[in-house]
Amino acid sequence: SHIDVILPRHEQGGAFAAGGFARATGRVGVWMATSGPGATNLISGIADAYMDSVPIVVLTGQIPSSLIGKTAFQETDMIGMTLPIVKHSYLVMDAADIPATIKEAFYIANSGRPGPVVVDVPKDVQQQLVVPKYDVDISIREYYPDPKADVSEIKKVKDAIIKSKRPCIYAGGGIITGGAANELADFAHGYNLPVVTTLMGIGAFPEDDPLSLKFLGMHGTVFGNNAANECDLLLCLGARFDDRVTGPVNSFAEHSQIVHVDIDRSEINKNKRADIGIVSNVKYFLKQLNESPVRKEYKEWFSLINQWKKNFPLAYNSKECEDLLPQEVIKTVNDITNGDAIMVPSVGQHQMWTAQFFTYKHPRQLITSGGLGA
């Protein structure tokens, strides 16, 4: 019944603002811009959304369809330019197609593995007079956004957990995107498994929980990295083995049996070979495992983890500096907000301090650019 249009001072600012809205709410962010330089100014925001699987619909103007391909004033091939950084794109050549196109765009952007969708509309199409038909069905060939693990796959994973002596959960942003944080908590507690997250997965599991190892990777905790590398079973859930986590991928968790669960089939075996690769909605997958959990104590494993926590804590020495240390500021913000603040850093060292020294308890508390580092 009402739409607010926010006017940024630069198109790129609007692109990132819409991405921020989508990250904070899980709903589709929308931005629009004119043709030519207006559209090209959105490129970084689109790439940022693509890298972090953020649901976005981008509406761009285009020159009249009769002039496309003639290098007319402000012509840029927005479809071609964004092809590697979108989930899907449309060039609308008939105004009558707009209702179905927009409906499909929102559906694609926010289903399966979310991502940006571009809708490019030429000027003459915008000026057409039509009687719109909004009651349209969506039928997209060969698009199956909600795969589910079968019984045999669930059993394989359960058997692997039963045989394991040093298991570790490695949870990514897919847990947050899939709304599976509660299921992850039930899984970890039901099976008594330690949890380390990626930077994008921060908040997927409460960091004040004794089973939490915070996040791993080149800026992560020593104990989190050690657990992921020295476990005998690594359960990768909604993560992609990116380089900031693994370093040299061949030596990452090289002695572990690897279970990789992801909604995007292309991620399985892309960066790291999985012993058990499962294409599935992670929330459904965890619900199935949670129906009859098998709990073990893993006393030796947790004793080793607790020793790592004791020997290699996240720490800073405030006595070395008369001024406030950045780490001290972040920890103070955590303390005075009871860990309930939403933290929005840019990218760089302060981003890592924000990830390290704030104790995140809920999904979507840390809003930051991961894959693109924008």
CSV table of C-alpha atoms in Angstrom, one decimal:
chain,number,residue,atom,x,y,z
A,1,SER,CA,0.0,0.0,0.0
A,2,HIS,CA,3.0,2.3,0.4
A,3,ILE,CA,6.5,2.4,-1.0
A,4,ASP,CA,9.3,4.6,0.4
A,5,VAL,CA,11.8,5.8,-2.2
A,6,ILE,CA,15.1,6.7,-0.7
A,7,LEU,CA,17.2,9.1,-2.8
A,8,PRO,CA,21.0,8.5,-2.4
A,9,ARG,CA,23.5,11.1,-3.4
A,10,HIS,CA,25.3,8.5,-5.5
A,11,GLU,CA,23.9,5.4,-7.1
A,12,GLN,CA,26.6,3.2,-5.5
A,13,GLY,CA,25.4,4.3,-2.1
A,14,GLY,CA,21.9,3.2,-2.9
A,15,ALA,CA,23.1,-0.1,-4.1
A,16,PHE,CA,24.9,-0.8,-0.8
A,17,ALA,CA,22.0,0.6,1.2
A,18,ALA,CA,19.6,-1.9,-0.5
A,19,GLY,CA,22.1,-4.7,0.1
A,20,GLY,CA,22.3,-3.6,3.8
A,21,PHE,CA,18.5,-3.7,4.1
A,22,ALA,CA,18.5,-7.3,2.7
A,23,ARG,CA,21.3,-8.4,5.0
A,24,ALA,CA,19.6,-7.0,8.1
A,25,THR,CA,16.1,-8.3,7.3
A,26,GLY,CA,16.5,-11.3,5.0
A,27,ARG,CA,14.0,-9.6,2.7
A,28,VAL,CA,14.7,-8.6,-0.9
A,29,GLY,CA,16.4,-5.2,-1.2
A,30,VAL,CA,15.5,-3.1,-4.3
A,31,TRP,CA,17.3,-0.3,-6.0
A,32,MET,CA,16.9,1.4,-9.3
A,33,ALA,CA,19.0,3.7,-11.5
A,34,THR,CA,18.9,5.3,-14.9
A,35,SER,CA,20.8,4.0,-18.0
A,36,GLY,CA,24.5,4.4,-18.7
A,37,PRO,CA,26.5,5.8,-15.8
A,38,GLY,CA,23.6,5.4,-13.4
A,39,ALA,CA,23.5,1.7,-14.1
A,40,THR,CA,27.2,1.2,-14.2
A,41,ASN,CA,27.6,2.9,-10.7
A,42,LEU,CA,25.6,-0.1,-9.3
A,43,ILE,CA,28.2,-2.7,-10.4
A,44,SER,CA,30.1,-2.9,-7.1
A,45,GLY,CA,26.9,-3.2,-5.1
A,46,ILE,CA,25.7,-6.0,-7.3
A,47,ALA,CA,29.0,-7.9,-7.1
A,48,ASP,CA,28.9,-7.5,-3.3
A,49,ALA,CA,25.4,-9.0,-3.1
A,50,TYR,CA,26.4,-11.8,-5.5
A,51,MET,CA,29.5,-12.8,-3.5
A,52,ASP,CA,27.6,-12.9,-0.2
A,53,SER,CA,24.4,-14.5,-1.5
A,54,VAL,CA,22.2,-11.4,-0.7
A,55,PRO,CA,18.7,-11.2,-2.3
A,56,ILE,CA,18.5,-8.1,-4.4
A,57,VAL,CA,16.4,-6.9,-7.3
A,58,VAL,CA,18.0,-4.2,-9.5
A,59,LEU,CA,15.9,-2.1,-11.8
A,60,THR,CA,17.8,-0.2,-14.5
A,61,GLY,CA,16.7,2.1,-17.3
A,62,GLN,CA,17.9,1.4,-20.8
A,63,ILE,CA,17.9,3.4,-24.1
A,64,PRO,CA,15.0,2.9,-26.5
A,65,SER,CA,15.0,-0.7,-27.8
A,66,SER,CA,15.3,0.6,-31.4
A,67,LEU,CA,18.7,2.1,-30.6
A,68,ILE,CA,20.2,-0.8,-28.7
A,69,GLY,CA,23.5,-1.9,-30.3
A,70,LYS,CA,24.0,1.5,-32.0
A,71,THR,CA,26.2,3.0,-29.3
A,72,ALA,CA,23.5,5.6,-28.7
A,73,PHE,CA,23.7,8.2,-25.9
A,74,GLN,CA,24.1,6.5,-22.5
A,75,GLU,CA,24.0,3.0,-23.9
A,76,THR,CA,25.7,0.4,-21.8
A,77,ASP,CA,25.0,-3.3,-22.1
A,78,MET,CA,23.8,-3.8,-18.5
A,79,ILE,CA,23.0,-7.5,-19.1
A,80,GLY,CA,26.4,-8.3,-20.5
A,81,MET,CA,28.3,-6.2,-17.9
A,82,THR,CA,26.6,-7.9,-15.0
A,83,LEU,CA,26.4,-11.5,-16.4
A,84,PRO,CA,29.2,-12.9,-14.1
A,85,ILE,CA,27.8,-11.3,-10.9
A,86,VAL,CA,24.0,-12.0,-11.0
A,87,LYS,CA,21.9,-14.9,-10.3
A,88,HIS,CA,19.7,-14.0,-13.3
A,89,SER,CA,18.9,-11.0,-15.5
A,90,TYR,CA,16.1,-9.8,-17.8
A,91,LEU,CA,15.9,-7.3,-20.7
A,92,VAL,CA,12.2,-6.5,-20.9
A,93,MET,CA,11.0,-5.8,-24.5
A,94,ASP,CA,7.3,-5.6,-23.9
A,95,ALA,CA,5.6,-3.7,-21.0
A,96,ALA,CA,3.0,-6.5,-20.8
A,97,ASP,CA,5.8,-8.8,-19.5
A,98,ILE,CA,6.7,-6.6,-16.6
A,99,PRO,CA,4.3,-8.1,-13.9
A,100,ALA,CA,5.5,-11.7,-14.6
A,101,THR,CA,9.2,-10.5,-14.9
A,102,ILE,CA,9.1,-8.7,-11.6
A,103,LYS,CA,7.4,-11.6,-9.8
A,104,GLU,CA,10.0,-14.0,-11.2
A,105,ALA,CA,12.8,-11.7,-10.3
A,106,PHE,CA,11.7,-11.5,-6.6
A,107,TYR,CA,11.2,-15.3,-6.5
A,108,ILE,CA,14.6,-16.1,-8.0
A,109,ALA,CA,16.4,-13.5,-5.8
A,110,ASN,CA,15.1,-14.9,-2.5
A,111,SER,CA,14.8,-18.7,-3.2
A,112,GLY,CA,17.4,-21.4,-3.1
A,113,ARG,CA,20.8,-19.7,-2.7
A,114,PRO,CA,19.8,-16.0,-2.8
A,115,GLY,CA,21.4,-13.5,-5.1
A,116,PRO,CA,21.0,-10.4,-7.2
A,117,VAL,CA,18.6,-10.2,-10.2
A,118,VAL,CA,18.8,-7.4,-12.8
A,119,VAL,CA,15.8,-6.2,-14.7
A,120,ASP,CA,16.7,-3.8,-17.5
A,121,VAL,CA,13.8,-1.8,-19.1
A,122,PRO,CA,14.2,0.3,-22.3
A,123,LYS,CA,12.8,3.8,-22.4
A,124,ASP,CA,10.1,3.0,-25.0
A,125,VAL,CA,8.9,0.0,-23.0
A,126,GLN,CA,8.5,2.2,-19.9
A,127,GLN,CA,6.4,4.5,-22.1
A,128,GLN,CA,4.0,1.8,-23.4
A,129,LEU,CA,0.4,1.8,-22.3
A,130,VAL,CA,-0.8,-1.6,-21.2
A,131,VAL,CA,-3.5,-3.2,-19.0
A,132,PRO,CA,-1.3,-5.2,-16.6
A,133,LYS,CA,-2.2,-8.7,-15.5
A,134,TYR,CA,-0.8,-9.3,-12.1
A,135,ASP,CA,-2.3,-12.7,-11.4
A,136,VAL,CA,0.4,-14.7,-13.3
A,137,ASP,CA,1.9,-18.1,-12.4
A,138,ILE,CA,5.7,-18.6,-12.2
A,139,SER,CA,7.1,-21.6,-14.0
A,140,ILE,CA,10.8,-21.7,-14.5
A,141,ARG,CA,12.3,-24.6,-16.3
A,142,GLU,CA,15.1,-26.6,-14.6
A,143,TYR,CA,15.1,-24.4,-11.5
A,144,TYR,CA,14.7,-26.4,-8.3
A,145,PRO,CA,15.6,-24.1,-5.5
A,146,ASP,CA,14.7,-26.3,-2.5
A,147,PRO,CA,16.5,-29.7,-2.8
A,148,LYS,CA,16.2,-32.0,0.2
A,149,ALA,CA,18.6,-34.7,1.4
A,150,ASP,CA,17.3,-38.3,1.2
A,151,VAL,CA,17.1,-40.9,3.9
A,152,SER,CA,20.3,-42.6,2.8
A,153,GLU,CA,22.3,-39.4,2.9
A,154,ILE,CA,21.0,-38.6,6.4
A,155,LYS,CA,22.1,-42.1,7.5
A,156,LYS,CA,25.6,-41.7,6.1
A,157,VAL,CA,26.2,-38.5,8.0
A,158,LYS,CA,24.8,-40.0,11.2
A,159,ASP,CA,27.0,-43.0,10.9
A,160,ALA,CA,30.0,-40.8,10.3
A,161,ILE,CA,29.2,-38.9,13.5
A,162,ILE,CA,28.8,-42.1,15.5
A,163,LYS,CA,32.2,-43.4,14.4
A,164,SER,CA,33.9,-40.0,14.9
A,165,LYS,CA,36.1,-39.3,18.0
A,166,ARG,CA,36.9,-35.6,17.1
A,167,PRO,CA,34.0,-34.1,15.2
A,168,CYS,CA,33.6,-30.3,14.4
A,169,ILE,CA,30.8,-28.3,12.8
A,170,TYR,CA,32.0,-25.7,10.3
A,171,ALA,CA,28.9,-23.4,9.7
A,172,GLY,CA,28.7,-20.7,7.1
A,173,GLY,CA,26.3,-17.9,6.0
A,174,GLY,CA,24.0,-20.5,4.5
A,175,ILE,CA,22.8,-21.2,8.1
A,176,ILE,CA,21.6,-17.6,8.5
A,177,THR,CA,20.3,-17.3,4.9
A,178,GLY,CA,18.4,-20.6,5.4
A,179,GLY,CA,16.9,-19.6,8.7
A,180,ALA,CA,18.5,-22.6,10.3
A,181,ALA,CA,20.1,-21.1,13.4
A,182,ASN,CA,17.7,-22.8,15.8
A,183,GLU,CA,18.2,-26.2,14.1
A,184,LEU,CA,22.0,-25.7,14.2
A,185,ALA,CA,21.8,-25.1,18.0
A,186,ASP,CA,19.6,-28.2,18.5
A,187,PHE,CA,22.1,-30.2,16.4
A,188,ALA,CA,25.2,-29.1,18.3
A,189,HIS,CA,23.6,-29.6,21.7
A,190,GLY,CA,21.9,-32.9,20.8
A,191,TYR,CA,25.1,-34.5,19.5
A,192,ASN,CA,27.5,-32.5,21.7
A,193,LEU,CA,29.5,-31.0,18.8
A,194,PRO,CA,31.8,-28.0,18.9
A,195,VAL,CA,30.9,-25.2,16.4
A,196,VAL,CA,33.1,-22.9,14.4
A,197,THR,CA,31.6,-20.4,11.9
A,198,THR,CA,32.9,-18.4,9.0
A,199,LEU,CA,32.9,-14.6,9.0
A,200,MET,CA,29.6,-14.6,7.1
A,201,GLY,CA,28.3,-17.3,9.5
A,202,ILE,CA,28.9,-15.2,12.7
A,203,GLY,CA,25.7,-15.1,14.7
A,204,ALA,CA,24.5,-18.5,13.3
A,205,PHE,CA,25.5,-20.0,16.7
A,206,PRO,CA,25.7,-18.1,20.0
A,207,GLU,CA,29.3,-17.2,20.8
A,208,ASP,CA,28.6,-17.3,24.5
A,209,ASP,CA,27.7,-21.0,24.2
A,210,PRO,CA,30.4,-23.3,25.7
A,211,LEU,CA,30.3,-25.3,22.3
A,212,SER,CA,31.2,-22.1,20.3
A,213,LEU,CA,34.7,-21.7,18.9
A,214,LYS,CA,33.8,-18.3,17.4
A,215,PHE,CA,35.0,-18.0,13.7
A,216,LEU,CA,37.9,-19.5,11.8
A,217,GLY,CA,40.2,-18.5,9.0
A,218,MET,CA,43.2,-16.1,8.7
A,219,HIS,CA,41.7,-13.7,11.2
A,220,GLY,CA,39.8,-16.3,13.3
A,221,THR,CA,40.6,-17.9,16.6
A,222,VAL,CA,43.5,-20.2,17.1
A,223,PHE,CA,41.3,-22.7,18.9
A,224,GLY,CA,38.7,-22.6,16.1
A,225,ASN,CA,41.3,-23.1,13.4
A,226,ASN,CA,43.0,-25.9,15.3
A,227,ALA,CA,39.7,-27.7,15.9
A,228,ALA,CA,38.7,-27.5,12.2
A,229,ASN,CA,42.2,-28.7,11.1
A,230,GLU,CA,42.7,-31.5,13.6
A,231,CYS,CA,39.2,-32.9,13.8
A,232,ASP,CA,38.6,-36.4,12.3
A,233,LEU,CA,35.1,-35.3,11.0
A,234,LEU,CA,34.4,-31.9,9.6
A,235,LEU,CA,30.7,-31.1,9.1
A,236,CYS,CA,30.6,-28.2,6.6
A,237,LEU,CA,27.1,-26.7,6.6
A,238,GLY,CA,26.2,-23.8,4.2
A,239,ALA,CA,29.8,-22.8,3.7
A,240,ARG,CA,32.1,-22.9,0.7
A,241,PHE,CA,35.7,-23.5,1.8
A,242,ASP,CA,36.8,-20.1,0.6
A,243,ASP,CA,40.4,-19.1,0.6
A,244,ARG,CA,40.2,-16.8,3.7
A,245,VAL,CA,39.2,-19.9,5.7
A,246,THR,CA,41.3,-22.6,4.2
A,247,GLY,CA,44.6,-21.0,3.2
A,248,PRO,CA,46.3,-23.6,0.9
A,249,VAL,CA,43.2,-25.8,0.4
A,250,ASN,CA,45.1,-29.1,0.1
A,251,SER,CA,46.4,-28.8,3.6
A,252,PHE,CA,43.2,-27.7,5.2
A,253,ALA,CA,41.6,-30.5,7.3
A,254,GLU,CA,43.7,-32.9,5.3
A,255,HIS,CA,43.2,-35.8,7.7
A,256,SER,CA,39.5,-35.2,8.2
A,257,GLN,CA,36.5,-36.9,6.7
A,258,ILE,CA,34.6,-34.1,5.1
A,259,VAL,CA,30.8,-33.8,5.0
A,260,HIS,CA,29.7,-30.9,2.8
A,261,VAL,CA,26.0,-29.8,2.8
A,262,ASP,CA,25.0,-26.9,0.5
A,263,ILE,CA,21.9,-25.8,-1.3
A,264,ASP,CA,24.0,-24.9,-4.4
A,265,ARG,CA,25.1,-28.0,-6.2
A,266,SER,CA,28.0,-26.1,-7.8
A,267,GLU,CA,29.7,-25.6,-4.4
A,268,ILE,CA,30.1,-29.4,-3.7
A,269,ASN,CA,33.7,-30.4,-4.6
A,270,LYS,CA,34.4,-27.0,-6.1
A,271,ASN,CA,37.1,-25.9,-3.7
A,272,LYS,CA,37.6,-28.9,-1.4
A,273,ARG,CA,36.8,-32.6,-2.2
A,274,ALA,CA,34.0,-33.9,0.1
A,275,ASP,CA,33.8,-37.5,1.2
A,276,ILE,CA,30.1,-37.0,1.6
A,277,GLY,CA,28.6,-34.3,-0.5
A,278,ILE,CA,24.9,-33.5,-0.1
A,279,VAL,CA,22.8,-31.0,-2.0
A,280,SER,CA,20.1,-29.9,0.4
A,281,ASN,CA,18.2,-27.2,2.2
A,282,VAL,CA,20.3,-27.1,5.3
A,283,LYS,CA,17.3,-26.4,7.6
A,284,TYR,CA,15.6,-29.6,6.4
A,285,PHE,CA,18.9,-31.6,6.7
A,286,LEU,CA,19.4,-30.6,10.3
A,287,LYS,CA,15.7,-31.2,11.2
A,288,GLN,CA,16.1,-34.8,10.0
A,289,LEU,CA,19.3,-35.3,12.0
A,290,ASN,CA,17.7,-33.8,15.1
A,291,GLU,CA,14.8,-36.3,15.2
A,292,SER,CA,17.0,-38.9,17.0
A,293,PRO,CA,20.3,-37.4,18.1
A,294,VAL,CA,23.2,-39.5,19.2
A,295,ARG,CA,25.1,-37.9,22.0
A,296,LYS,CA,28.7,-38.7,23.0
A,297,GLU,CA,30.9,-37.0,25.5
A,298,TYR,CA,34.2,-36.7,23.5
A,299,LYS,CA,36.1,-36.0,26.8
A,300,GLU,CA,39.6,-36.1,25.3
A,301,TRP,CA,38.6,-33.9,22.3
A,302,PHE,CA,36.9,-31.2,24.5
A,303,SER,CA,39.9,-31.4,26.9
A,304,LEU,CA,42.2,-30.6,24.0
A,305,ILE,CA,39.9,-27.8,22.7
A,306,ASN,CA,39.6,-26.2,26.2
A,307,GLN,CA,43.4,-26.3,26.5
A,308,TRP,CA,43.7,-24.4,23.2
A,309,LYS,CA,41.1,-21.9,24.5
A,310,LYS,CA,43.2,-21.4,27.6
A,311,ASN,CA,46.5,-21.1,25.8
A,312,PHE,CA,45.4,-19.0,22.8
A,313,PRO,CA,42.6,-16.6,23.8
A,314,LEU,CA,41.6,-13.5,22.0
A,315,ALA,CA,43.3,-10.9,24.0
A,316,TYR,CA,44.9,-7.4,24.1
A,317,ASN,CA,47.1,-5.5,26.5
A,318,SER,CA,45.5,-2.2,27.3
A,319,LYS,CA,48.4,-1.2,29.6
A,320,GLU,CA,50.7,-0.8,26.5
A,321,CYS,CA,48.8,2.2,25.3
A,322,GLU,CA,47.6,5.3,27.1
A,323,ASP,CA,44.8,5.8,24.6
A,324,LEU,CA,41.8,3.5,24.1
A,325,LEU,CA,42.6,0.4,22.0
A,326,PRO,CA,40.2,-0.5,19.2
A,327,GLN,CA,39.7,-3.9,20.7
A,328,GLU,CA,38.8,-2.3,24.0
A,329,VAL,CA,36.2,-0.1,22.3
A,330,ILE,CA,34.5,-3.0,20.6
A,331,LYS,CA,34.4,-5.0,23.8
A,332,THR,CA,33.0,-2.0,25.7
A,333,VAL,CA,30.2,-1.6,23.0
A,334,ASN,CA,29.5,-5.3,23.6
A,335,ASP,CA,29.3,-4.9,27.4
A,336,ILE,CA,27.1,-1.8,27.4
A,337,THR,CA,24.7,-3.2,24.9
A,338,ASN,CA,24.6,-6.7,26.5
A,339,GLY,CA,25.8,-8.1,23.1
A,340,ASP,CA,22.5,-7.1,21.4
A,341,ALA,CA,23.8,-4.4,19.1
A,342,ILE,CA,23.9,-4.7,15.3
A,343,MET,CA,27.5,-4.1,14.2
A,344,VAL,CA,28.2,-2.6,10.8
A,345,PRO,CA,32.0,-2.3,10.1
A,346,SER,CA,33.6,-1.3,6.8
A,347,VAL,CA,36.4,-3.6,5.6
A,348,GLY,CA,39.9,-3.9,7.1
A,349,GLN,CA,41.5,-4.4,10.5
A,350,HIS,CA,38.6,-2.8,12.4
A,351,GLN,CA,36.3,-5.3,10.7
A,352,MET,CA,38.3,-8.1,12.2
A,353,TRP,CA,38.4,-6.5,15.6
A,354,THR,CA,34.6,-6.1,15.4
A,355,ALA,CA,34.3,-9.8,14.6
A,356,GLN,CA,36.8,-10.9,17.3
A,357,PHE,CA,35.9,-8.8,20.3
A,358,PHE,CA,32.1,-8.6,20.1
A,359,THR,CA,30.2,-11.7,21.4
A,360,TYR,CA,27.4,-12.3,18.8
A,361,LYS,CA,24.3,-14.2,19.9
A,362,HIS,CA,21.9,-13.9,17.0
A,363,PRO,CA,21.9,-14.1,13.2
A,364,ARG,CA,22.2,-10.8,11.2
A,365,GLN,CA,24.0,-9.0,14.0
A,366,LEU,CA,27.2,-8.6,12.0
A,367,ILE,CA,26.5,-6.8,8.7
A,368,THR,CA,29.7,-6.8,6.6
A,369,SER,CA,31.1,-7.4,3.1
A,370,GLY,CA,32.7,-10.8,3.1
A,371,GLY,CA,33.4,-12.1,-0.4
A,372,LEU,CA,34.0,-8.9,-2.2
A,373,GLY,CA,35.5,-7.0,0.7
A,374,ALA,CA,33.8,-3.8,-0.4
